[in-house]
XYZ file of C-alpha atoms in Angstrom:
505
model
C 17.318 1.844 -19.557
C 16.485 4.932 -21.598
C 17.984 5.105 -25.119
C 18.995 8.773 -25.047
C 21.126 9.855 -22.090
C 23.047 13.129 -21.852
C 25.450 14.487 -19.284
C 24.873 18.227 -19.041
C 27.663 20.276 -17.499
C 29.135 23.738 -17.335
C 32.563 22.198 -17.936
C 34.071 22.456 -21.435
C 35.111 18.963 -22.609
C 38.183 20.578 -24.112
C 39.405 21.267 -20.583
C 39.925 17.598 -19.692
C 43.100 15.582 -19.517
C 43.646 12.173 -21.114
C 41.885 10.485 -18.168
C 38.825 12.701 -18.557
C 39.535 14.732 -15.428
C 38.432 18.376 -15.650
C 41.364 20.769 -15.481
C 39.603 24.079 -16.122
C 38.678 26.883 -13.770
C 34.933 26.393 -13.328
C 33.864 26.196 -9.672
C 32.405 22.867 -8.562
C 29.715 24.497 -6.444
C 26.510 26.183 -7.526
C 26.711 29.842 -8.460
C 23.130 30.368 -7.212
C 22.755 32.520 -10.324
C 22.988 32.406 -14.143
C 24.646 28.984 -14.474
C 22.206 27.407 -12.035
C 19.326 28.965 -13.964
C 20.795 27.585 -17.192
C 20.864 24.078 -15.713
C 17.199 24.318 -14.740
C 16.233 25.659 -18.154
C 18.111 22.783 -19.775
C 16.169 20.208 -17.747
C 12.922 21.996 -18.587
C 13.800 21.876 -22.302
C 14.301 18.096 -22.199
C 11.043 17.652 -20.287
C 9.200 19.713 -22.884
C 10.730 17.780 -25.806
C 9.741 14.491 -24.161
C 6.213 15.741 -23.426
C 6.611 15.319 -19.670
C 4.544 17.491 -17.328
C 4.972 15.592 -14.047
C 7.866 13.734 -12.457
C 7.997 10.989 -9.852
C 10.318 11.162 -6.865
C 12.366 7.990 -6.455
C 14.674 6.968 -3.586
C 14.433 10.287 -1.704
C 17.124 10.886 0.896
C 18.248 13.642 3.221
C 21.473 14.473 5.077
C 23.391 13.183 6.954
C 25.125 10.578 4.850
C 25.952 10.296 1.189
C 23.416 13.017 0.338
C 25.879 15.757 1.269
C 28.391 14.882 -1.415
C 29.584 18.341 -2.497
C 31.345 21.315 -1.019
C 28.488 23.479 0.210
C 27.130 23.170 3.753
C 23.689 21.695 4.250
C 20.849 24.044 5.191
C 17.913 23.793 7.547
C 15.043 21.976 5.913
C 17.396 20.327 3.391
C 16.422 22.926 0.788
C 12.880 21.578 0.713
C 11.245 24.442 2.652
C 8.289 25.702 0.694
C 8.156 22.524 -1.401
C 7.187 20.083 1.339
C 6.054 20.374 4.971
C 8.680 20.373 7.696
C 7.997 16.700 8.411
C 8.780 15.960 4.722
C 5.277 14.634 4.081
C 4.976 14.394 0.325
C 8.716 13.840 -0.169
C 8.442 10.093 -0.538
C 9.123 7.433 -3.118
C 6.580 7.553 -5.933
C 5.283 11.037 -5.114
C 4.236 12.875 -8.267
C 5.283 16.510 -8.607
C 4.812 18.983 -11.484
C 7.889 19.854 -13.516
C 8.318 23.272 -11.793
C 8.528 21.540 -8.386
C 10.918 19.022 -9.897
C 13.123 21.892 -11.054
C 13.195 23.277 -7.511
C 14.321 19.851 -6.302
C 17.084 19.960 -8.910
C 18.054 23.405 -7.560
C 18.279 22.040 -3.998
C 20.466 19.179 -5.219
C 22.721 21.507 -7.242
C 23.218 23.564 -4.103
C 23.878 20.417 -2.094
C 21.357 21.596 0.480
C 21.007 18.145 2.017
C 18.337 16.415 -0.073
C 18.663 14.087 -3.032
C 16.375 11.951 -5.168
C 15.964 10.583 -8.640
C 13.280 12.262 -10.738
C 11.752 9.864 -13.220
C 8.857 8.981 -15.453
C 9.250 5.237 -15.887
C 10.308 4.284 -19.373
C 10.139 7.895 -20.564
C 12.297 10.399 -18.686
C 14.840 10.700 -15.871
C 16.868 13.440 -14.187
C 19.808 12.678 -11.884
C 21.982 15.297 -10.201
C 25.545 14.125 -9.620
C 28.813 15.101 -8.091
C 30.432 18.451 -8.974
C 27.538 20.056 -10.850
C 26.781 17.291 -13.323
C 23.242 16.629 -14.457
C 22.227 13.459 -16.271
C 19.047 13.562 -18.355
C 17.588 10.454 -19.967
C 14.732 10.361 -22.443
C 12.856 7.974 -24.677
C 13.090 10.652 -27.405
C 16.192 12.078 -29.123
C 15.298 15.642 -27.927
C 17.338 17.376 -30.615
C 15.742 20.747 -29.874
C 16.633 20.410 -26.183
C 20.226 19.502 -27.041
C 20.468 22.645 -29.200
C 18.949 24.700 -26.374
C 21.525 23.376 -23.922
C 24.331 24.513 -26.191
C 22.691 27.920 -26.616
C 22.624 28.252 -22.827
C 26.416 27.857 -22.745
C 26.288 24.352 -21.285
C 27.800 21.185 -22.746
C 25.591 18.134 -23.531
C 27.553 14.862 -23.870
C 25.825 11.703 -25.120
C 26.335 8.677 -22.826
C 25.213 5.070 -22.820
C 23.667 5.425 -19.354
C 23.572 7.570 -16.254
C 25.962 6.520 -13.470
C 23.077 7.213 -11.095
C 20.754 4.646 -12.625
C 19.414 2.387 -9.889
C 21.722 -0.586 -9.296
C 20.698 -3.493 -7.090
C 23.172 -6.002 -5.704
C 21.243 -9.116 -6.613
C 17.497 -9.583 -6.351
C 17.451 -9.398 -2.551
C 14.371 -9.985 -0.445
C 11.588 -7.416 -0.454
C 8.920 -8.504 1.958
C 5.696 -6.622 1.159
C 3.874 -5.078 4.109
C 0.739 -6.991 3.165
C -2.075 -8.460 5.252
C 0.138 -11.369 6.340
C 2.837 -8.957 7.489
C 0.404 -6.876 9.554
C -1.172 -9.990 11.034
C 2.290 -11.087 12.093
C 2.993 -7.652 13.587
C -0.253 -7.883 15.572
C 0.603 -11.363 16.786
C 4.151 -10.339 17.747
C 2.929 -7.274 19.633
C 0.279 -9.322 21.470
C 2.959 -11.840 22.408
C 5.162 -8.982 23.739
C 7.760 -9.995 21.165
C 7.686 -6.721 19.197
C 7.053 -3.172 20.347
C 8.717 -0.611 18.052
C 8.142 0.183 14.367
C 10.759 2.150 12.431
C 9.454 3.958 9.353
C 12.015 5.016 6.731
C 10.130 7.134 4.232
C 13.317 8.848 3.056
C 16.898 7.614 3.144
C 18.866 8.502 6.298
C 15.764 9.533 8.245
C 13.399 7.553 10.439
C 10.109 8.023 12.206
C 9.594 5.734 15.189
C 6.298 4.402 16.520
C 5.506 2.503 19.705
C 3.089 -0.296 18.875
C 0.309 -1.619 21.077
C -2.507 -4.043 20.374
C -4.872 -1.080 20.167
C -2.965 1.354 17.944
C -1.586 -0.705 15.045
C -4.331 0.369 12.621
C -3.870 4.029 13.606
C -0.101 3.793 13.064
C -0.637 2.145 9.661
C -2.891 4.984 8.553
C -0.141 7.555 9.184
C 2.709 5.802 7.361
C 4.183 7.452 4.285
C 3.602 5.630 0.986
C 6.235 3.081 -0.018
C 8.037 3.388 3.315
C 10.568 0.821 4.456
C 9.332 -0.665 7.740
C 11.446 -2.357 10.394
C 9.975 -4.052 13.465
C 12.114 -4.104 16.616
C 11.802 -5.545 20.114
C 11.217 -3.091 22.927
C 13.795 -0.580 24.104
C 15.734 -1.216 27.299
C 14.646 0.646 30.417
C 18.127 0.249 31.936
C 19.401 3.388 30.231
C 22.357 3.820 32.597
C 23.798 0.401 31.819
C 23.161 0.908 28.114
C 25.044 4.203 28.006
C 27.926 2.714 29.994
C 28.362 0.097 27.242
C 28.607 2.609 24.365
C 31.720 2.021 22.226
C 34.381 4.723 22.113
C 35.643 4.259 18.569
C 32.806 3.260 16.261
C 29.640 4.733 14.832
C 26.357 3.479 16.243
C 22.710 4.394 16.026
C 21.153 5.459 19.316
C 17.370 5.185 19.705
C 15.652 6.633 22.758
C 12.194 7.365 24.099
C 11.797 10.573 26.108
C 9.507 11.042 29.089
C 6.719 12.254 26.788
C 6.806 9.019 24.796
C 8.462 10.475 21.710
C 10.992 8.124 20.092
C 14.015 9.594 18.285
C 17.244 8.293 16.818
C 20.594 9.599 15.694
C 23.877 8.261 14.403
C 26.883 9.128 16.546
C 30.599 8.426 16.262
C 33.244 8.294 18.972
C 33.554 12.075 19.132
C 29.839 12.512 19.762
C 29.211 9.693 22.222
C 29.706 11.801 25.357
C 27.310 14.495 24.176
C 24.719 11.949 23.111
C 25.019 10.099 26.414
C 24.226 13.332 28.250
C 21.237 13.963 26.019
C 19.875 10.428 26.379
C 20.561 9.995 30.105
C 17.094 11.276 31.063
C 15.307 9.013 28.568
C 12.622 6.557 29.605
C 14.176 3.789 27.496
C 16.847 3.400 24.820
C 18.692 1.037 22.486
C 22.040 1.056 20.719
C 22.053 -0.404 17.206
C 25.093 -1.328 15.174
C 25.359 0.181 11.709
C 26.665 -3.118 10.315
C 23.765 -4.969 8.714
C 24.911 -8.385 9.969
C 25.091 -7.040 13.544
C 21.660 -5.404 13.589
C 18.865 -7.592 14.868
C 15.442 -6.382 13.743
C 12.647 -8.902 14.028
C 11.451 -8.455 10.460
C 11.244 -5.844 7.734
C 8.909 -4.966 4.882
C 8.199 -2.403 2.187
C 4.797 -0.755 1.857
C 3.218 -1.739 -1.463
C 1.112 0.558 -3.601
C -2.673 0.404 -3.345
C -2.761 -2.381 -5.962
C -0.528 -4.552 -3.757
C 2.591 -4.223 -5.942
C 5.885 -3.245 -4.303
C 7.397 -0.514 -6.471
C 9.713 1.121 -3.942
C 13.262 -0.068 -4.452
C 14.354 -0.054 -0.804
C 16.031 -3.300 0.201
C 14.875 -4.915 3.446
C 17.474 -6.013 5.966
C 18.187 -9.748 5.660
C 16.645 -10.956 8.916
C 16.079 -14.664 9.606
C 12.358 -13.938 9.576
C 12.586 -12.445 6.073
C 14.442 -15.483 4.768
C 11.919 -17.806 6.418
C 9.039 -15.794 4.984
C 10.475 -15.998 1.458
C 10.911 -19.769 1.852
C 7.430 -20.268 3.289
C 6.004 -18.516 0.225
C 7.228 -21.501 -1.831
C 5.352 -24.058 0.299
C 1.732 -25.117 0.222
C -0.583 -27.367 2.175
C -0.552 -30.963 0.930
C 2.925 -30.671 -0.581
C 5.239 -33.653 -0.131
C 8.639 -32.600 1.161
C 11.815 -34.272 2.369
C 13.869 -33.238 5.358
C 16.264 -34.325 8.063
C 15.320 -34.903 11.697
C 17.373 -32.443 13.752
C 15.921 -32.809 17.241
C 13.429 -34.786 19.270
C 12.301 -32.488 22.052
C 11.666 -33.655 25.599
C 7.996 -32.740 25.187
C 7.687 -35.106 22.237
C 7.792 -32.793 19.208
C 10.069 -33.813 16.338
C 11.905 -30.994 14.533
C 12.830 -31.411 10.881
C 15.104 -29.295 8.678
C 13.363 -28.827 5.319
C 15.922 -26.661 3.560
C 17.088 -24.190 6.175
C 13.691 -23.892 7.846
C 12.687 -25.977 10.859
C 9.325 -27.704 10.570
C 7.729 -29.833 13.276
C 5.872 -33.112 13.689
C 3.621 -33.688 16.682
C 3.459 -37.217 18.074
C -0.011 -38.060 16.646
C 1.267 -37.246 13.147
C 4.156 -39.721 13.323
C 2.045 -42.853 13.005
C -1.533 -44.057 12.834
C -0.659 -46.456 15.610
C 0.014 -45.697 19.251
C 3.627 -44.879 20.106
C 5.155 -43.969 23.434
C 7.854 -41.640 22.109
C 8.932 -40.225 18.706
C 12.116 -42.287 18.939
C 9.902 -45.334 18.336
C 9.531 -44.047 14.754
C 12.358 -41.607 13.901
C 15.945 -40.876 14.909
C 18.043 -37.703 14.801
C 19.831 -37.464 11.450
C 17.260 -39.596 9.649
C 15.973 -38.314 6.311
C 12.201 -38.490 6.081
C 9.453 -37.708 3.586
C 6.328 -36.053 4.951
C 3.241 -34.109 3.915
C 2.803 -30.429 4.801
C -0.349 -30.046 6.899
C -0.344 -26.239 6.958
C 1.796 -23.170 6.248
C 1.261 -20.622 9.012
C 2.690 -17.387 7.592
C 1.848 -15.462 10.766
C 3.629 -17.606 13.333
C 5.989 -19.024 10.708
C 5.198 -22.623 11.533
C 4.992 -25.632 9.246
C 3.472 -28.778 10.799
C 4.261 -32.016 8.965
C 2.721 -35.459 8.940
C 4.404 -38.819 8.402
C 1.206 -40.758 8.856
C -0.476 -38.874 5.998
C 1.764 -40.885 3.648
C 0.941 -44.168 5.395
C -2.108 -46.350 4.902
C -4.654 -45.817 7.658
C -5.404 -49.238 9.218
C -8.631 -48.044 10.859
C -10.980 -48.591 7.868
C -9.990 -52.263 8.015
C -10.989 -52.378 11.671
C -14.287 -50.684 10.798
C -15.093 -53.740 8.675
C -14.945 -55.823 11.877
C -17.631 -53.967 13.850
C -19.670 -56.541 15.740
C -16.879 -59.097 15.878
C -15.160 -60.263 19.052
C -11.373 -60.113 19.394
C -8.842 -60.908 22.111
C -5.968 -58.779 23.334
C -4.008 -57.532 26.347
C -4.874 -54.556 28.526
C -2.236 -51.881 27.769
C -3.356 -48.900 29.836
C -5.769 -48.042 32.620
C -7.403 -44.623 32.793
C -10.028 -43.347 35.240
C -12.843 -43.973 32.779
C -11.785 -47.369 31.428
C -9.137 -49.687 30.014
C -7.351 -49.771 26.663
C -7.019 -53.135 24.948
C -4.736 -53.903 21.998
C -6.835 -55.699 19.387
C -4.122 -56.425 16.794
C -1.491 -59.094 17.309
C 1.512 -56.793 16.877
C 3.546 -54.643 19.241
C 2.204 -51.368 17.812
C -1.278 -52.787 17.253
C -4.311 -50.531 17.380
C -5.972 -50.065 20.729
C -9.581 -49.558 21.684
C -11.224 -48.258 24.834
C -13.414 -50.390 27.044
C -15.376 -47.866 29.087
C -16.047 -48.628 32.767
C -19.699 -49.192 31.846
C -18.626 -51.944 29.415
C -16.014 -53.647 31.584
C -18.272 -55.579 33.938
C -21.849 -56.131 34.967
C -22.773 -54.211 37.042
C -20.558 -51.245 35.854
C -17.501 -50.373 37.940
C -16.219 -47.000 39.102
C -12.559 -47.888 38.633
C -11.134 -50.234 35.971
C -8.480 -51.570 38.355
C -11.303 -53.133 40.404
C -11.757 -55.784 37.684
C -8.689 -55.804 35.368
C -4.952 -55.172 35.409
C -2.428 -54.196 32.778
C -1.433 -57.349 30.896
C -4.736 -59.167 31.420
C -6.040 -60.815 28.251
C -9.601 -59.753 27.509
C -12.131 -60.851 24.940
C -13.984 -57.770 23.691
C -16.507 -56.841 21.040
C -15.813 -54.032 18.539
C -18.916 -51.851 18.853
C -17.868 -48.537 17.201
C -15.074 -47.150 14.982
C -14.847 -43.364 14.655
C -12.812 -42.743 11.491
C -12.705 -38.959 11.981
C -11.375 -39.004 15.536
C -9.545 -42.301 15.076
C -11.188 -43.983 18.052
C -12.218 -47.590 18.623
C -14.865 -48.399 21.212
C -14.939 -51.899 22.711
C -17.210 -53.782 25.079
C -16.270 -56.648 27.354
C -19.823 -57.158 28.635
C -21.263 -57.457 25.111
C -18.547 -59.945 24.182
C -19.482 -62.016 27.238
C -23.160 -61.813 26.378
C -22.479 -62.914 22.805
C -20.367 -65.788 24.085
C -23.135 -66.842 26.499
C -25.704 -66.793 23.718
C -23.464 -68.944 21.533
C -22.994 -71.473 24.312
C -26.699 -71.349 25.137
C -27.651 -72.147 21.539
C -25.088 -74.876 21.502
């Protein structure tokens, strides 16, 4: 907050009642003449006293909406014609303009032409244009000469603690940066036919829309305005007739449509405009109707373009989508972290889902135990609280695989110490290439594979030709693969070893 803030007006403070309301005869619109010129000269005087030569545009916005807050009608081009191109390129958050251009922006705001922004030099200077021809100037310097100049111009400078147009955020919010992870997720979502449309808000109350394909994402990125607020949406509906038939009669909505040439546009319409908009959109290739209530809008995810150094300096707030909340939570996780959670579901395909603080992580069957299990319910139950290790944090697909077995002692190194020994156990499973034998005397004991070539002499083509499930076999442990967690057994070598022992005897 700047230490020296002045409200500069054409209204004499003596003409105010006890509540501070102006009761004089000054008009609350711009005179487009001497008083307007005096306002601009006053701003220029403060800029000169502060040593400012350039200003930064912050939170730019255009009509419709709160921008048109006075009594004058808006004009074509929002009063920015000659200052910025017709597509408003250059009128974006963070854009640097010389003081003369800044003064022309102040003129457009005084005239309520349909554009508004804050003009600032962070920590040094600020100009805000407010309701009814008020200007608020903040400075890091006392600017006594400028204050005297304002009085000489016939205007009234009033010292304040702060400008009512200082930026105010309702809580910290979530600002997802449009970083490499964001764009990787966009690419993945587009490839998966999950996302198709990108909305670019480079100024408040105005959007540019882009259709995304796997081949054009980089090209679209290169054309985005700096510090833009980005919103990713699913595809538009091609059933335009049904969509228009469902339009509400008594509430404002945002209508987005794609014409036959592929151009995507949007507009906000209320009940009085619905019929006209329906006629305009009826020939569209595709369309969507979006609620204006944040909790009823359903974008896939949102982000703010950072500056070239990766820092997000734009103050737009992203819409609170589930994906944004998940992304913010995932940023707090890391591989190898130990985390607790509650089992919420055991899916029919065997995956266990775990709530780890509002986000659903997953455990695949092999990560439940080092030992063979038939179903996750052999190890966990719904509602059970568990402690697990995070195997990975996939920011692109927003997946967090967990492992229970990572916190358990691996029994396989102990088996590796028994290579060359013979053990006895039951056949548990038959597969085309061999038989599995449990070699530990416990229900969930480790199993090893006896390949068909090691089941009998001569080798067999099918294990069921020589053994059945439940048969007790004596086998030799011939290999333990610690990386792949595999035990290789041999029945023929166990028999040979037994024969040699009996022969020596």
